[in-house]
Amino acid sequence: MKLLEYEAKAILKKAGIPVPKGTVVRSGEDPEEVAARIGEKVVVKAQVDVGGRGKAGGILMADSRNVKEISEKLLSSSIRDVPVRSVLIEEQIAIDHEYYLSISIDRSTASPLILFTSSGGVDIEEVARTNPDSIRRVTVHPLLADVPGFSIRYLLKGAPKELGPVINRLYHVFREHDALLAEINPLVTTPEGVFAADAKLIVDDNALGRQGISENRDLTDRERKAEEFGFSFVELDGTIGVIGNGAGLTMATVDLITMLGGRPANFLDVGGGADRVRVAHAVRLLGSMPGVTVIIVNLLGGITRCDEVAAGIIEAGVGQQVIVRLAGTNEEEGRRMLDQHGYRMLDTMEEAVAAAVEAGR
Amino acid sequence: MIFGDRTTGVIVQGATGNQGSFHIARMNQYARSVGGRGVVAGVTPGKGGQESAGVPVYDSVIEAAYAHDASASVMFVPGAAAGDSIMEAADAGLELVVAITEHIPVHDVMKAVAYARMAGCTVIGPNCPGLLSPGEISMGIMPSHLSSPGPVGVISRSGTLTYEVVHELTRAGIGQSTVVGIGGDPVIGQSFADVLDRFAEDPQTKAVVLLGELGGNLEEEGARMAELPVVVFIAGTTAPPEKRMGHAGAIVSGGEGDAKSKISRLKALDVPVASRLSEIPGLIREVL
């Protein structure tokens, strides 16, 4: 789950990383009062997690005369189709130099990975393309509580030593908050010292509970409902509803539909131990999507009970055609039940997908 | 075969939960059918002295390992305690932990895998169906009836997709040496390259199927270094970027690891890539 800039900055501040003075403002709150406490000149930043926020008009300079107008305008707008629900009003700071610092996970070594470059303030992917040698990288052994001094010295070669403590404190934040990514871009030096001018934190979805986060904001309503039922659900944009068990098998089903010229409407992994209630929920969920004209159910598993699955499909009673491929126990009973209700059961995944693509034309 | 055989004694961690007890029974049913030792003990802290699916339960791995000759564990312990359980098994001197559990916080996985490595313990998974050597041993939840013994190794990030492929191979008369589910998480104990190294030392294995997904670049790393001939299939060519389709590891970030570019990089390495599952047996026959 992605945290917003002001949330990430609050965490950094608590961890001892200086951030510009600032307060978050929502609709109905008073931007002038907030700005007055900060200073004459401020910057108003839309709190949306989109790339290129500045270029899209989401970061605006203001002063005491126009901060109200600018804030209210931003709060009633969208940046790249994402509605702005809050803005961060911050002091303007005089920047000497912009650096980039991030900590993420290196899958090859299964360790935290620290990236640092003196080419900050721009998209790191662009730097990776145009000036890759300027990016210093180190991995840190996962059992270390601190970034070793030799690693910090390596990262900061040529850059001001005062950035060192920030690296270690960001590492602590990364670990303590179960982060997948902790990024400061830009990390700036100013006459008043070092500041994190922007901050991004992504929290591991598997750790939301222990981080005290009760709900994953990044899900759509349908995705959230699906999660409650124990499935993984992603909306796509087509006519063929897809239900599978197992992420890999479900993705391969979605891929095969596309390969054969069909348009999948979604990805839905119903998870292990599919029982009639779960299957019925899944089928109903897809049945409720307006663009879906046919649904394919592809379930494979030694312990999956095909009669249970068939019962779930029948119970859901959706208007769309349902094409089924089931392998497990009680296959014959499942097939019989489905035949009786006019649903088609096919033997192999490829046959089922081909039939669904045909029906979805 | 790799990682274990009929003589391997297995401990199940999380032995008394629904998952644990159900799969102890299944693994032992398989062990009986092939003449293997199977699951010899279970561990659930606080339930020492009880029994689960016919095996004695202990409070800790060290007690179970001391009482029985066991070298491996299959772990069903949920989420927050799972990382600790892996470390406990490593600390007790086990050689192998097969971590079935999904949704383990990634920071716990990083620490547990690093700790296990230092203790000389191999971790497979997490978020995996385990491993199966047809005719020898089942350590995990894979259905054995779709498999048959033979010369092809299978390494997969998926669960049910693996069974689908194993089924295809068996139907085509191509048997498997060991089927290893390495798991769907972004951080895993054994990568494709690690398991390929093991297969390279295994006289039974003559070729390997790699079943990968979008996200990361472990398939390329593995295929590049492989000593045995490999055939690859990548799921998720049509997955939208930045959306997580089920597996925590199946996310494309920072422009790396989307399925289509993985496939072109693999093809550039002259690695056969199946565009659909049914092509796999044919491609394998060509390299055997």
mmCIF file of C-alpha atoms in Angstrom, chain A residues 114-254:
data_model
loop_
_atom_site.group_PDB
_atom_site.id
_atom_site.type_symbol
_atom_site.label_atom_id
_atom_site.label_comp_id
_atom_site.label_asym_id
_atom_site.label_seq_id
_atom_site.Cartn_x
_atom_site.Cartn_y
_atom_site.Cartn_z
ATOM 1 C CA ILE A 114 20.261 1.241 -1.251
ATOM 2 C CA LEU A 115 20.515 3.522 -4.268
ATOM 3 C CA PHE A 116 22.092 6.972 -4.095
ATOM 4 C CA THR A 117 22.947 9.501 -6.732
ATOM 5 C CA SER A 118 23.902 13.129 -6.878
ATOM 6 C CA SER A 119 21.552 13.491 -9.840
ATOM 7 C CA GLY A 120 18.451 13.966 -7.738
ATOM 8 C CA GLY A 121 15.168 15.679 -8.457
ATOM 9 C CA VAL A 122 14.500 13.724 -11.641
ATOM 10 C CA ASP A 123 12.939 10.359 -12.349
ATOM 11 C CA ILE A 124 15.468 7.731 -11.253
ATOM 12 C CA GLU A 125 14.574 5.592 -14.240
ATOM 13 C CA GLU A 126 15.671 8.414 -16.481
ATOM 14 C CA VAL A 127 18.991 8.655 -14.651
ATOM 15 C CA ALA A 128 19.374 4.886 -14.990
ATOM 16 C CA ARG A 129 18.936 5.320 -18.743
ATOM 17 C CA THR A 130 21.045 8.414 -19.323
ATOM 18 C CA ASN A 131 23.714 8.312 -16.627
ATOM 19 C CA PRO A 132 23.764 4.872 -14.971
ATOM 20 C CA ASP A 133 27.307 5.223 -13.638
ATOM 21 C CA SER A 134 26.221 8.073 -11.426
ATOM 22 C CA ILE A 135 24.032 5.725 -9.368
ATOM 23 C CA ARG A 136 25.820 4.157 -6.397
ATOM 24 C CA ARG A 137 24.263 0.949 -5.091
ATOM 25 C CA VAL A 138 24.862 -1.324 -2.106
ATOM 26 C CA THR A 139 22.991 -4.208 -0.570
ATOM 27 C CA VAL A 140 22.822 -4.583 3.189
ATOM 28 C CA HIS A 141 22.823 -7.926 4.962
ATOM 29 C CA PRO A 142 19.220 -8.383 6.186
ATOM 30 C CA LEU A 143 20.284 -9.247 9.726
ATOM 31 C CA LEU A 144 22.139 -5.960 10.245
ATOM 32 C CA ALA A 145 20.307 -3.343 12.297
ATOM 33 C CA ASP A 146 22.349 -0.490 10.803
ATOM 34 C CA VAL A 147 23.909 0.301 7.446
ATOM 35 C CA PRO A 148 27.631 -0.359 7.856
ATOM 36 C CA GLY A 149 29.864 2.705 7.824
ATOM 37 C CA PHE A 150 31.867 1.358 4.897
ATOM 38 C CA SER A 151 28.650 1.108 2.844
ATOM 39 C CA ILE A 152 27.680 4.676 3.658
ATOM 40 C CA ARG A 153 31.147 5.895 2.703
ATOM 41 C CA TYR A 154 30.883 4.030 -0.587
ATOM 42 C CA LEU A 155 27.465 5.478 -1.351
ATOM 43 C CA LEU A 156 28.455 9.035 -0.513
ATOM 44 C CA LYS A 157 31.777 9.111 -2.342
ATOM 45 C CA GLY A 158 32.153 12.774 -3.235
ATOM 46 C CA ALA A 159 28.853 13.804 -1.670
ATOM 47 C CA PRO A 160 28.516 15.701 1.635
ATOM 48 C CA LYS A 161 29.074 13.559 4.745
ATOM 49 C CA GLU A 162 26.064 15.184 6.426
ATOM 50 C CA LEU A 163 23.876 12.938 4.241
ATOM 51 C CA GLY A 164 25.230 9.843 6.032
ATOM 52 C CA PRO A 165 22.908 9.838 9.084
ATOM 53 C CA VAL A 166 19.919 10.209 6.734
ATOM 54 C CA ILE A 167 20.852 6.959 4.999
ATOM 55 C CA ASN A 168 20.957 5.009 8.233
ATOM 56 C CA ARG A 169 17.741 6.573 9.548
ATOM 57 C CA LEU A 170 15.938 5.790 6.302
ATOM 58 C CA TYR A 171 17.167 2.208 6.654
ATOM 59 C CA HIS A 172 15.578 2.034 10.098
ATOM 60 C CA VAL A 173 12.325 3.404 8.677
ATOM 61 C CA PHE A 174 12.502 0.867 5.855
ATOM 62 C CA ARG A 175 12.747 -2.005 8.312
ATOM 63 C CA GLU A 176 10.463 -0.779 11.049
ATOM 64 C CA HIS A 177 7.631 0.068 8.674
ATOM 65 C CA ASP A 178 7.811 -3.118 6.580
ATOM 66 C CA ALA A 179 8.532 -1.016 3.515
ATOM 67 C CA LEU A 180 8.918 -2.344 -0.001
ATOM 68 C CA LEU A 181 10.250 1.066 -0.986
ATOM 69 C CA ALA A 182 11.439 4.099 0.956
ATOM 70 C CA GLU A 183 12.441 6.891 -1.388
ATOM 71 C CA ILE A 184 13.578 10.490 -0.888
ATOM 72 C CA ASN A 185 13.685 12.328 -4.191
ATOM 73 C CA PRO A 186 14.969 14.913 -3.917
ATOM 74 C CA LEU A 187 17.055 14.799 -0.754
ATOM 75 C CA VAL A 188 18.327 18.375 -0.607
ATOM 76 C CA THR A 189 21.155 20.320 0.958
ATOM 77 C CA THR A 190 20.294 23.893 1.950
ATOM 78 C CA PRO A 191 21.901 26.650 4.008
ATOM 79 C CA GLU A 192 19.778 25.344 6.910
ATOM 80 C CA GLY A 193 20.928 21.764 6.512
ATOM 81 C CA VAL A 194 19.648 18.587 4.892
ATOM 82 C CA PHE A 195 15.945 18.042 4.130
ATOM 83 C CA ALA A 196 13.762 15.380 2.538
ATOM 84 C CA ALA A 197 11.939 17.583 0.035
ATOM 85 C CA ASP A 198 9.708 14.702 -1.098
ATOM 86 C CA ALA A 199 9.132 11.260 0.359
ATOM 87 C CA LYS A 200 7.584 8.020 -0.801
ATOM 88 C CA LEU A 201 6.876 4.933 1.252
ATOM 89 C CA ILE A 202 5.231 1.736 0.079
ATOM 90 C CA VAL A 203 4.202 -0.674 2.847
ATOM 91 C CA ASP A 204 4.181 -4.446 2.291
ATOM 92 C CA ASP A 205 0.519 -5.514 1.887
ATOM 93 C CA ASN A 206 1.379 -8.619 3.919
ATOM 94 C CA ALA A 207 2.314 -6.471 6.886
ATOM 95 C CA LEU A 208 -0.557 -3.967 7.013
ATOM 96 C CA GLY A 209 -2.003 -5.631 10.117
ATOM 97 C CA ARG A 210 1.110 -5.295 12.212
ATOM 98 C CA GLN A 211 1.646 -1.768 10.908
ATOM 99 C CA GLY A 212 -1.732 -0.770 12.315
ATOM 100 C CA ILE A 213 -3.259 -0.173 8.884
ATOM 101 C CA SER A 214 -6.741 -1.619 8.813
ATOM 102 C CA GLU A 215 -7.660 -1.170 5.174
ATOM 103 C CA ASN A 216 -5.728 -1.224 1.933
ATOM 104 C CA ARG A 217 -6.538 2.082 0.213
ATOM 105 C CA ASP A 218 -5.070 0.970 -3.088
ATOM 106 C CA LEU A 219 -7.870 -1.458 -3.886
ATOM 107 C CA THR A 220 -10.986 -0.650 -5.894
ATOM 108 C CA ASP A 221 -14.308 -1.417 -4.206
ATOM 109 C CA ARG A 222 -14.719 -4.652 -6.146
ATOM 110 C CA GLU A 223 -11.146 -5.669 -5.349
ATOM 111 C CA ARG A 224 -11.704 -4.949 -1.682
ATOM 112 C CA LYS A 225 -14.890 -7.016 -1.619
ATOM 113 C CA ALA A 226 -13.042 -9.832 -3.357
ATOM 114 C CA GLU A 227 -10.329 -9.716 -0.729
ATOM 115 C CA GLU A 228 -12.945 -10.143 1.983
ATOM 116 C CA PHE A 229 -13.958 -13.396 0.332
ATOM 117 C CA GLY A 230 -10.372 -14.533 0.184
ATOM 118 C CA PHE A 231 -9.806 -14.076 -3.510
ATOM 119 C CA SER A 232 -7.319 -12.065 -5.528
ATOM 120 C CA PHE A 233 -9.154 -9.936 -8.035
ATOM 121 C CA VAL A 234 -7.951 -7.473 -10.653
ATOM 122 C CA GLU A 235 -10.289 -5.681 -13.045
ATOM 123 C CA LEU A 236 -9.258 -5.599 -16.669
ATOM 124 C CA ASP A 237 -11.243 -4.392 -19.590
ATOM 125 C CA GLY A 238 -12.940 -7.124 -21.647
ATOM 126 C CA THR A 239 -15.896 -9.452 -22.099
ATOM 127 C CA ILE A 240 -14.682 -12.781 -20.779
ATOM 128 C CA GLY A 241 -14.816 -13.242 -17.016
ATOM 129 C CA VAL A 242 -12.042 -15.479 -15.650
ATOM 130 C CA ILE A 243 -12.006 -17.585 -12.503
ATOM 131 C CA GLY A 244 -9.049 -19.811 -11.728
ATOM 132 C CA ASN A 245 -7.356 -21.352 -8.734
ATOM 133 C CA GLY A 246 -3.757 -20.324 -8.291
ATOM 134 C CA ALA A 247 -2.241 -17.095 -9.544
ATOM 135 C CA GLY A 248 0.007 -18.714 -12.153
ATOM 136 C CA LEU A 249 -2.754 -20.850 -13.642
ATOM 137 C CA THR A 250 -5.166 -17.910 -13.649
ATOM 138 C CA MET A 251 -2.617 -15.621 -15.326
ATOM 139 C CA ALA A 252 -1.891 -18.327 -17.905
ATOM 140 C CA THR A 253 -5.647 -18.582 -18.589
ATOM 141 C CA VAL A 254 -5.911 -14.810 -19.029
#
